[in-house]
mmCIF file of C-alpha atoms and ligand atoms in Angstrom:
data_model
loop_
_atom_site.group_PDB
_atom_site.id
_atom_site.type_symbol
_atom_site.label_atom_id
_atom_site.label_comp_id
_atom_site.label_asym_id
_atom_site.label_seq_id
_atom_site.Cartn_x
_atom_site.Cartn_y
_atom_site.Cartn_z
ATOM 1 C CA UNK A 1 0.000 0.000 0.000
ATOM 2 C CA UNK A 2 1.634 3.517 -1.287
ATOM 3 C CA UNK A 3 0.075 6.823 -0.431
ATOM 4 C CA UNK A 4 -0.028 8.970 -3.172
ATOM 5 C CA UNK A 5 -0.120 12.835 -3.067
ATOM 6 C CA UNK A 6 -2.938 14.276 -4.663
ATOM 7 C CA UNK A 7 -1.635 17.960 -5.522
ATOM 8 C CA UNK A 8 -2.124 20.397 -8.112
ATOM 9 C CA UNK A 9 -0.649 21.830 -11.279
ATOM 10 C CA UNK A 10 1.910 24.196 -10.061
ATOM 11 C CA UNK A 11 0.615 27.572 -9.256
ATOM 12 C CA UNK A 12 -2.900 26.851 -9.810
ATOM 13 C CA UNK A 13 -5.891 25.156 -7.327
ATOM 14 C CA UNK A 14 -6.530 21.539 -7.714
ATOM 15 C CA UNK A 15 -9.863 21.679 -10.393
ATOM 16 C CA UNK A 16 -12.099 19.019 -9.516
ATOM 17 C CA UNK A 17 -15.222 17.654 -11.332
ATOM 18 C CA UNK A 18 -18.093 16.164 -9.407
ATOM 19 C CA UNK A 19 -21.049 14.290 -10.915
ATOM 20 C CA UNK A 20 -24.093 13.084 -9.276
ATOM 21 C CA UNK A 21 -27.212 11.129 -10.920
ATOM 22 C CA UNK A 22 -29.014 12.358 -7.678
ATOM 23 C CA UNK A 23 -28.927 15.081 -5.144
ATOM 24 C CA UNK A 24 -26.939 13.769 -2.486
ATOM 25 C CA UNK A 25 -24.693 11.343 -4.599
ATOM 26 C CA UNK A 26 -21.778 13.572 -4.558
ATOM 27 C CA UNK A 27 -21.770 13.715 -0.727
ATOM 28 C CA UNK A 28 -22.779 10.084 0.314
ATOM 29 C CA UNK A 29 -20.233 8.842 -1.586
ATOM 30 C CA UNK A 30 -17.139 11.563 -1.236
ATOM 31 C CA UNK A 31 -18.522 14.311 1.398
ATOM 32 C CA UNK A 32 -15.052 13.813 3.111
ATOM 33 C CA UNK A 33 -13.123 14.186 0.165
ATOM 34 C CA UNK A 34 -14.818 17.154 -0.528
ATOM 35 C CA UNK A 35 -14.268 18.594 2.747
ATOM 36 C CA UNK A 36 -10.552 17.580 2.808
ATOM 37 C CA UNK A 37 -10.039 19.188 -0.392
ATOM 38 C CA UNK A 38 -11.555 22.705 0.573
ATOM 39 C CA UNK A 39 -9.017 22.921 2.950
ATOM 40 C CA UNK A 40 -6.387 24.305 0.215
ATOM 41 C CA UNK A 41 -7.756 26.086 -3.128
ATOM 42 C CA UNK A 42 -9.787 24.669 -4.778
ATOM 43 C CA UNK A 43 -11.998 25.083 -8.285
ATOM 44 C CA UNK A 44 -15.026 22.566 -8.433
ATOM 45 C CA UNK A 45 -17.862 22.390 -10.825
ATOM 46 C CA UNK A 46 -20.847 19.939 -9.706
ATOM 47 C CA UNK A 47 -23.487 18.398 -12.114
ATOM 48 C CA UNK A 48 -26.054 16.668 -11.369
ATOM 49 C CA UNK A 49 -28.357 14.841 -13.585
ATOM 50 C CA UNK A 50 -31.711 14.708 -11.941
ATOM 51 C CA UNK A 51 -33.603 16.032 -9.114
ATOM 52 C CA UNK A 52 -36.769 18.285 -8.400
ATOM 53 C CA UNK A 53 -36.610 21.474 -7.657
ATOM 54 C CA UNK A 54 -36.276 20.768 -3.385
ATOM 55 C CA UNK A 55 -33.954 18.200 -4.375
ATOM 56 C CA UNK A 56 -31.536 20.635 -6.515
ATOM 57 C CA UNK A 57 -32.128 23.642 -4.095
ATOM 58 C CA UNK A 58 -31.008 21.123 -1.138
ATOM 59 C CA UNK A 59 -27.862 20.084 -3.470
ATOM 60 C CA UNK A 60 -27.098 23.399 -4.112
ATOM 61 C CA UNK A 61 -26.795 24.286 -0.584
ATOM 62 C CA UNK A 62 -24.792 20.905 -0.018
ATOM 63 C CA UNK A 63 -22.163 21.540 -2.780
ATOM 64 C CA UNK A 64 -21.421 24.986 -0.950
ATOM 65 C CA UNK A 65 -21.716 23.604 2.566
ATOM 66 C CA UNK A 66 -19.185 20.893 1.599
ATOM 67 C CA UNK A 67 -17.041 22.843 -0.287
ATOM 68 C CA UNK A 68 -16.496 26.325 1.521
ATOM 69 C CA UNK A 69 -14.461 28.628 -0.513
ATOM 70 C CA UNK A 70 -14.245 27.195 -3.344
ATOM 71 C CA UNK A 71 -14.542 28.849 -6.997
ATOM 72 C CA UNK A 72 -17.940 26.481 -7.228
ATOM 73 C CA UNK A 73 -19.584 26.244 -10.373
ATOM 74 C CA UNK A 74 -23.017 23.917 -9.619
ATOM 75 C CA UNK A 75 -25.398 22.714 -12.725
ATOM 76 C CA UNK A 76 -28.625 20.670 -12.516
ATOM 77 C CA UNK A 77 -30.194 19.268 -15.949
ATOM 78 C CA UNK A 78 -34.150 18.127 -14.810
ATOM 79 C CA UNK A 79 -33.095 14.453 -16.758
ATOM 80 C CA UNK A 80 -35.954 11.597 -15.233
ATOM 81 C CA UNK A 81 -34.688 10.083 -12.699
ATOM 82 C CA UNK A 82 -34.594 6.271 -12.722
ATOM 83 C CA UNK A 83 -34.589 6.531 -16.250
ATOM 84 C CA UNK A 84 -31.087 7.815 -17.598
ATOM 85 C CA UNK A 85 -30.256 4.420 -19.370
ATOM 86 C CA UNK A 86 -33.480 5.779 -21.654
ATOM 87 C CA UNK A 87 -31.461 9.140 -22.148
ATOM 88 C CA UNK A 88 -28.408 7.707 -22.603
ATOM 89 C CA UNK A 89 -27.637 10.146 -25.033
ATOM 90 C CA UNK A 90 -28.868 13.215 -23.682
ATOM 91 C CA UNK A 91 -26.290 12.178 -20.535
ATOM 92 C CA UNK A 92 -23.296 11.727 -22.995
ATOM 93 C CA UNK A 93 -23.774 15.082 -24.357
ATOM 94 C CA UNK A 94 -24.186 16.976 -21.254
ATOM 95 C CA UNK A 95 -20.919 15.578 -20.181
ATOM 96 C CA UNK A 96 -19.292 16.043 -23.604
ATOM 97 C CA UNK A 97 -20.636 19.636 -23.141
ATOM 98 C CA UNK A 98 -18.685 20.006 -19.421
ATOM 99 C CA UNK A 99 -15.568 18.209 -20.909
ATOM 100 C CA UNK A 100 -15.572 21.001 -24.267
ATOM 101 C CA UNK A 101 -15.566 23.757 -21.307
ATOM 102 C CA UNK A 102 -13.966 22.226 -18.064
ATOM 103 C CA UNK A 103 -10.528 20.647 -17.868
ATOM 104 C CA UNK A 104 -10.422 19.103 -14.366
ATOM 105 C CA UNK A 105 -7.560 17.102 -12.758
ATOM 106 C CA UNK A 106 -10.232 14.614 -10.738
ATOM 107 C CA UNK A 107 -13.265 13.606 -11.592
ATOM 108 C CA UNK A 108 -15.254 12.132 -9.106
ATOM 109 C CA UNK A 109 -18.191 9.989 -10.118
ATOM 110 C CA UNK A 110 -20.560 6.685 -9.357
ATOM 111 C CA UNK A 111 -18.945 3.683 -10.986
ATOM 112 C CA UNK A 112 -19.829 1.445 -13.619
ATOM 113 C CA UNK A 113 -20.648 -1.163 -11.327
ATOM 114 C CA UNK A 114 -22.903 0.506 -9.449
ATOM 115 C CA UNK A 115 -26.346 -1.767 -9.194
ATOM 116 C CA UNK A 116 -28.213 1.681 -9.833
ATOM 117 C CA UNK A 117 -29.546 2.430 -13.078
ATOM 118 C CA UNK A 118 -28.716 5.899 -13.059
ATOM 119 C CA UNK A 119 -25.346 5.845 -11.341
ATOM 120 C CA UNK A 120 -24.323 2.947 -13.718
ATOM 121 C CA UNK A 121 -25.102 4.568 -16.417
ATOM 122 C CA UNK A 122 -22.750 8.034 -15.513
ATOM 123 C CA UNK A 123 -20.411 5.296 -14.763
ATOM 124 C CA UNK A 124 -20.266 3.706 -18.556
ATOM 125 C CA UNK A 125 -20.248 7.110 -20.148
ATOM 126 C CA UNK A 126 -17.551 9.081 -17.896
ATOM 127 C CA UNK A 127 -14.150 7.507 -19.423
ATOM 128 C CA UNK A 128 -15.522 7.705 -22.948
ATOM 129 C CA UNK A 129 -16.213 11.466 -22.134
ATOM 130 C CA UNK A 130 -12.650 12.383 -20.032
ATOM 131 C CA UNK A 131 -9.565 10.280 -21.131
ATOM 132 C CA UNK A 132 -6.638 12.448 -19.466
ATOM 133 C CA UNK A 133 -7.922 12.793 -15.939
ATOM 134 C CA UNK A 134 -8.268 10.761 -12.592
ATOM 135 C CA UNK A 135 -11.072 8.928 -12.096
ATOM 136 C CA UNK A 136 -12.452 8.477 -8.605
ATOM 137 C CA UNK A 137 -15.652 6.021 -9.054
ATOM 138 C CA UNK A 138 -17.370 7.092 -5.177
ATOM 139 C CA UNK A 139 -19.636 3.999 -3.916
ATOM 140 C CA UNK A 140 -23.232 4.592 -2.338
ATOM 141 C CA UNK A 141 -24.625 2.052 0.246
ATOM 142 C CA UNK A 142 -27.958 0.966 -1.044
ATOM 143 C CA UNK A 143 -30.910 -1.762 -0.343
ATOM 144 C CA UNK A 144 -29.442 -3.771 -3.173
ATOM 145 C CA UNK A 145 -26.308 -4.651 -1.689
ATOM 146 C CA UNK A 146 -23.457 -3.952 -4.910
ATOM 147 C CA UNK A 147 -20.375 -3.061 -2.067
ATOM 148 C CA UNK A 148 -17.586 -3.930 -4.223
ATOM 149 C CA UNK A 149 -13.429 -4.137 -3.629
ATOM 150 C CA UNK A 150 -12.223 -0.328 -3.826
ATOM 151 C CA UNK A 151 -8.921 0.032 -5.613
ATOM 152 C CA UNK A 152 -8.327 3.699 -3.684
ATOM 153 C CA UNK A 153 -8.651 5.105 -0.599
ATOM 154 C CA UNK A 154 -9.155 8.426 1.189
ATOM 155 C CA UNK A 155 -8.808 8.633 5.128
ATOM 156 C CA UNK A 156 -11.050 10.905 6.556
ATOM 157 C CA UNK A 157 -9.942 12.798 9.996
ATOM 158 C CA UNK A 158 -12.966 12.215 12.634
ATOM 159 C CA UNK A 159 -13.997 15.610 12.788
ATOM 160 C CA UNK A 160 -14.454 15.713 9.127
ATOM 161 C CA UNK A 161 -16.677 12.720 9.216
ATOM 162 C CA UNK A 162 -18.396 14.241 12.143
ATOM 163 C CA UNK A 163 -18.956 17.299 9.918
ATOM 164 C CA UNK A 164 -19.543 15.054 6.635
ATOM 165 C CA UNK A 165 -22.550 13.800 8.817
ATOM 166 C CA UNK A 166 -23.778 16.760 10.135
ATOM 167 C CA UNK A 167 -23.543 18.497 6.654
ATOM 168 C CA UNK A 168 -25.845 15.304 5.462
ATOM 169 C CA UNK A 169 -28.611 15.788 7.991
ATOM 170 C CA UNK A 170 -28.941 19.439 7.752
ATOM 171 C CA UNK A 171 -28.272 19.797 3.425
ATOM 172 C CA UNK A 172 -30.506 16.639 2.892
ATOM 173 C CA UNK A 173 -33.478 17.100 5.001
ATOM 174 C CA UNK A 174 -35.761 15.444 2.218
ATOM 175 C CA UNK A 175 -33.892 12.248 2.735
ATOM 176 C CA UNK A 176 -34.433 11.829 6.153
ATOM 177 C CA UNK A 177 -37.034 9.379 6.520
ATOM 178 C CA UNK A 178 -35.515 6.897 4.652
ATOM 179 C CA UNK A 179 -34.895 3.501 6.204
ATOM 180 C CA UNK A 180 -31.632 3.638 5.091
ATOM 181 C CA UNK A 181 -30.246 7.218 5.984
ATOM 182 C CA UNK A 182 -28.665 6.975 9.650
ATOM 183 C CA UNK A 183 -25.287 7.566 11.087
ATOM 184 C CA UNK A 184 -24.438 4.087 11.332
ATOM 185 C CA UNK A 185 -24.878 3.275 7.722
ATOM 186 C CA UNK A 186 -22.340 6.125 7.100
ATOM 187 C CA UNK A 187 -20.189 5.735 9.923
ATOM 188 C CA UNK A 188 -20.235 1.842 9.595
ATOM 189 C CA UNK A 189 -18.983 2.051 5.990
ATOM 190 C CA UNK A 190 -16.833 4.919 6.465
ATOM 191 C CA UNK A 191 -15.051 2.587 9.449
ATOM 192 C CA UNK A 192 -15.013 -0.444 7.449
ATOM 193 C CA UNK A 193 -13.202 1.258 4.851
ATOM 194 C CA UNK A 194 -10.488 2.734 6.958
ATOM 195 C CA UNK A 195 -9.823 -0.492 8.806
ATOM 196 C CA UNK A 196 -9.223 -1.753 5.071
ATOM 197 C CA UNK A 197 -6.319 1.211 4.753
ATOM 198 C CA UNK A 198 -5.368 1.351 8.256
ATOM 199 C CA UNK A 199 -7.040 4.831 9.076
ATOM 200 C CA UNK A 200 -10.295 5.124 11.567
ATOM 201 C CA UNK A 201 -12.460 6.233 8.324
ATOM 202 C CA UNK A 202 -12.270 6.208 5.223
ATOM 203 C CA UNK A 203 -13.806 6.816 1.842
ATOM 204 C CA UNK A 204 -13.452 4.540 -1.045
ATOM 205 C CA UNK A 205 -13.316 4.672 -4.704
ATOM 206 C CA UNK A 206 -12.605 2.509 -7.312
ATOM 207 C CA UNK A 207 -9.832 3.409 -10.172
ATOM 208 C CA UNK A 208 -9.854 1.206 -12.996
ATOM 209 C CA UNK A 209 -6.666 2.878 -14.663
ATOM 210 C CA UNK A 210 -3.814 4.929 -13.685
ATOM 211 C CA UNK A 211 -0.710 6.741 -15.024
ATOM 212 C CA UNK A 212 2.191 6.588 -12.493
ATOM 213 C CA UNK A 213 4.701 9.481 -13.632
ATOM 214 C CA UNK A 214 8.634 8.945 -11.606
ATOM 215 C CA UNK A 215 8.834 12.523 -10.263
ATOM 216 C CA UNK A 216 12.272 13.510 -12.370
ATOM 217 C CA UNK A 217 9.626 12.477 -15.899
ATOM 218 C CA UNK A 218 7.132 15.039 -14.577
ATOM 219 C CA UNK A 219 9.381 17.886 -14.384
ATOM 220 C CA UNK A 220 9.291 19.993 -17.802
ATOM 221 C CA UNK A 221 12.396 18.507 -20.273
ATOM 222 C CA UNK A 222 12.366 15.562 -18.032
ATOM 223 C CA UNK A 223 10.654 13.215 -21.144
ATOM 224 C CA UNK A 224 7.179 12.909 -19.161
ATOM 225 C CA UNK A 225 5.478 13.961 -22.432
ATOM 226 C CA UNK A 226 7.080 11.025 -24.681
ATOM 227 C CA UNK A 227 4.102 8.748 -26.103
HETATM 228 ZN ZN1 ZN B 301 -28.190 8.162 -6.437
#
C-alpha cells in the first residue's frame, strides 16, 4: 500500500469535477473528500443529472456547505430520474458539453458497477467522455447490496466525518425518513473502509486505470510527455 499525493498543477488550485445522478450522490459517496479538499484552493464544478426542484435547491446548498471557498460552479439538468439508461444520449452530451468547457484534474463519479440504473449509467459514459484525468468512481450504500473491492482510498480525519454527517442531515433534510439514511450506515462504511487502509475512516473509490509518472519524468524537459 503507497500513499499517493494528490496535488495540483503548479501555481494553480486543484480543479475538480463532481457528478451526481441524484442530489446527495456527490456527498454520500465523497462528502469527506470534498471537505478535505476545501481545505487548500480549490476550483469545483458539480453536475447533477436529476432532481426536483427541493432536491436541486437542497444540493445546491450541499455543494457549498461541503465545499467552503471554493470557486464552485453547480449545474442541474431536470433528466428523469430512474430513467437515464433511456437518455443515454442526452447524458453523454451533457458531459461532452462540461468536458468542451472544463478541464479538471479529478473527476469524481458513481462507478460502472454501481447496481443503480442511473449511477451505472454516468459510470459507462464518464471515461468515454474524459480520457486524461483521474477517475475516482465514489460507492453509495444501497438496499441492493453492490459493495464492491475499492482500488483507492481516502482517510477521513474524525472531525471531518463528524462534519460530513452533520452536513448530510442538515443539506438533505428530504432524505431523512428513509430507512436507510442513519449515522451508522455512514459511519459503519466509512469505518469499514479505513480499517481496510489502516485509518479510523475512510472513503473509497474505485480506479480502474492509472498513469504513475517517476517525479524527475514530470518535471518539464524531463521526457514525461514522450508517447
Ligand atoms: Zn443516487
Amino acid at each position: 500500500m503507497l500513499s499517493l499525493p494528490l496535488s495540483a498543477p503548479a501555481g494553480q488550485p486543484l480543479s475538480v469535477l463532481a457528478i451526481g445522478a441524484h442530489p446527495d450522490d456527490i456527498e454520500i459517496g465523497a462528502g469527506g473528500l470534498l471537505l478535505g479538499l476545501a481545505e487548500s484552493r480549490l476550483r469545483a464544478r458539480y453536475v447533477v443529472l436529476t432532481g426536483t426542484q427541493e432536491r436541486q435547491q437542497e444540493a445546491r446548498n450541499a455543494a457549498q456547505s461541503f465545499l467552503p471557498g471554493a470557486d464552485l460552479t453547480v449545474e442541474f439538468f431536470g433528466l428523469p430520474e430512474g430513467r437515464l439508461p433511456g437518455v443515454w444520449v442526452s447524458v453523454k452530451e451533457i458531459l461532452e458539453d462540461v468536458a468542451r468547457s472544463y478541464t479538471p484534474d479529478v473527476i469524481i463519479a458513481p462507478s460502472s458497477a454501481d447496481a443503480h440504473q442511473d449511477h451505472r449509467t454516468i459510470g459507462e459514459i464518464v471515461p468515454t467522455v474524459f480520457r486524461d484525468q483521474l477517475y475516482l468512481a465514489y460507492e453509495i450504500p444501497k438496499w441492493d447490496g453492490d459493495m464492491g473491492r475499492p482500488s483507492v482510498y481516502v482517510p477521513v480525519p474524525a472531525h471531518l466525518m463528524q462534519l460530513k454527517l452533520e452536513l448530510l442531515h442538515k443539506c438533505f433534510p428530504s432524505q431523512r425518513g428513509r430507512d436507510w439514511w442513519d449515522d451508522e450506515v455512514f459511519l459503519g462504511l466509512a469505518r469499514l473502509r479505513g480499517m481496510e487502509c489502516r485509518a479510523r475512516y475512510a472513503e473509497a473509490f474505485t480506479c480502474s486505470k492509472s498513469v504513475i509518472v517517476p517525479a524527475a519524468a514530470a518535471r518539464p524537459g524531463g521526457g514525461g510527455d514522450l508517447p
